[in-house]
């Protein structure tokens, strides 16, 4: 084991590395890999017996009782051995996937479940390096390999990885992950959310074999439509100077050569005169090939520009109107749960396309990379968001570090996706000094990682008088786009109130209404005053679409929400039954009356700003 790894491991063992956050990025999606998906043995551990001794001390910090922890995956060797767990004799769960919808006993479960996978070492040539990659684990993952702690990851929706070169034995390597989805005040999100707390290893797990010196990350983007100048950087590992890097776009017959600096970064720029720009109408992607030494990384790359100027958003220097819808990372039909396969992502995107969308707000946390890439191929622009949701602990530095880490992991994973146009840093957070400082720091962080996209957050409205609604928030002055959620007609008066309200949004910036809507149980019919009926929901849409015509600078909408989704906050028997019913589709994909109101509006909305 390399010295560096030993140092990290010691730090982890001694608990110094409380949470191993913000590791280096790793562009993994297009890399050849060995999947560790499938059946994993599990042990449900609500009292965390496999982690703490009876004095509540973590076993993995006690040298004398290290092997008591479930992560040791010990086997009985003598008839008198006392081992009170046995993965081999335990039940299983499928990975990727949440545990809540795989086993009715786990539907409401919040706590620790231990996962164990046994695998043999793949063929690794001399000098090659081996990485263990997780697409996402909700919420905290303590990861152990052959009884040794690799590290801890916090955050349920972003990828993380560990280098495990030289740490494997030839056969039966034991990979153990302690997954804990308990909510806690300092978390991101905090203890209350309006979505189901799906726990588990919810996205892919894979091994990636890479050369001794490899291309770890890259960032490529179009500087401007006029110049057709494509630029970016390649990041290699180890960070060596003087390594030649080649970037090519064969379809355009373009190639650039650059050399790494002492940080292992190679910058480049290429003029692409014949470039076809990515757009919803023509989501053109090019094969991108990056080579460095013996390593080649290929990917699909789309090129476009997104800018805000005055009260307009410009895609490729043309004004664009974002015909959107919000989506949760959940496919609730056929049992449902977290989206854990490409076909479920494809299904949700196809529902949004049928609605006439060119834009989706992936709420309230990073969705799977499948979801983003399928949307990219289909020409659907994306609002990407981290779960700084409602009233998190804005005074807590560890909470900030967690949020900043999730933001970093999200941007590093997706900043090469042409369809992502907005990084959103928050949803409906309270207006106060601590919160504004916290999110201002995140805005700076986002811009330092990617200054090519628009930054926003879903703000809230308030009233200046009975019928004058306003969006006034110190955050609006540092965001590129002023977005806000409003529920006039549902939480705020009845639908007719939409026809009385005027709006005051005092910023010379583009405006997006990032949420509006109301609940309806599919198939429940009545008059327009009968709450929970499709007719009531339809009336909210009809009157909201009239109300918003007055909003100057309105550049887009993403009504709440594409499909009904599970939430523990929605217990109304016979109507909600544990679902938030604001979907335009039921959880089974049945269209409600309001679907057709929005579909018709989008069909007639031109791409320029609505007047
Ligand atoms: C809020 C929030 C959503 C929530 C919705 C609702 O605006 O952003 O996460 O589901 O309202 O109350 O249905």
XYZ file of N, CA and C in Angstrom, residues 2 24 127 129 211-216 234-245 258-267 292-294:
105
model
N 0.475 2.251 -0.833
C 1.310 3.454 -0.921
C 1.243 4.205 0.403
N -10.957 13.814 -5.066
C -10.769 14.232 -6.456
C -11.961 13.726 -7.270
N 1.199 -2.298 -12.566
C 1.227 -0.829 -12.607
C -0.156 -0.217 -12.734
N -4.049 0.756 -11.867
C -4.649 1.170 -10.599
C -6.127 0.790 -10.562
N -4.874 3.112 -15.966
C -3.403 3.060 -16.065
C -2.758 3.800 -14.897
N -1.498 3.554 -14.715
C -0.757 4.197 -13.623
C -0.913 5.715 -13.688
N -0.893 6.234 -14.940
C -1.109 7.674 -15.140
C -2.348 7.809 -16.028
N -3.401 8.442 -15.486
C -4.668 8.417 -16.239
C -5.346 9.788 -16.226
N -6.359 9.897 -17.088
C -7.147 11.139 -17.215
C -8.267 11.085 -16.175
N -8.147 11.863 -15.144
C -9.094 11.790 -14.020
C -10.356 12.608 -14.331
N -7.882 19.439 -19.045
C -7.808 18.009 -18.709
C -7.025 17.917 -17.405
N -7.451 17.024 -16.524
C -6.789 16.869 -15.228
C -6.294 15.436 -15.129
N -4.963 15.250 -14.967
C -4.449 13.869 -14.942
C -3.996 13.508 -13.526
N -3.872 12.213 -13.295
C -3.447 11.705 -11.979
C -2.404 10.612 -12.245
N -1.210 10.604 -11.622
C -0.742 11.645 -10.709
C -0.503 12.973 -11.424
N -0.467 14.032 -10.605
C -0.342 15.381 -11.168
C 1.102 15.603 -11.588
N 1.384 15.247 -12.830
C 2.756 15.430 -13.334
C 2.786 16.508 -14.401
N 3.875 17.244 -14.442
C 4.044 18.290 -15.482
C 4.604 17.630 -16.737
N 4.388 18.305 -17.865
C 5.049 17.902 -19.103
C 4.446 16.721 -19.817
N 3.242 16.250 -19.381
C 2.621 15.105 -20.070
C 1.791 15.628 -21.251
N 1.978 15.043 -22.406
C 1.239 15.477 -23.611
C -0.179 14.921 -23.589
N -1.143 15.800 -23.854
C -2.563 15.413 -23.880
C -3.124 15.787 -25.249
N -1.967 19.584 -25.944
C -1.555 20.452 -24.838
C -0.634 19.655 -23.928
N -0.028 20.375 -22.978
C 0.920 19.729 -22.058
C 0.546 20.113 -20.626
N 0.636 19.162 -19.734
C 0.195 19.425 -18.354
C 1.197 20.316 -17.611
N 0.641 21.083 -16.666
C 1.495 21.901 -15.790
C 1.814 21.100 -14.518
N 2.443 21.747 -13.545
C 2.890 20.955 -12.372
C 1.708 20.509 -11.496
N 0.493 20.986 -11.814
C -0.693 20.488 -11.105
C -1.387 19.361 -11.886
N -0.762 18.978 -13.010
C -1.359 17.920 -13.829
C -2.536 18.404 -14.655
N -2.558 19.733 -14.879
C -3.671 20.321 -15.650
C -3.156 20.723 -17.035
N -3.886 20.319 -18.066
C -3.548 20.730 -19.442
C -4.720 21.538 -19.966
N -4.454 22.801 -20.320
C -5.537 23.647 -20.844
C -5.487 23.619 -22.365
N -3.882 10.467 -23.293
C -2.682 10.888 -22.558
C -1.905 9.633 -22.249
N -0.712 9.506 -22.820
C 0.071 8.280 -22.606
C -0.751 7.086 -23.049
N -0.882 6.091 -22.160
C -1.602 4.852 -22.535
C -3.094 4.952 -22.244
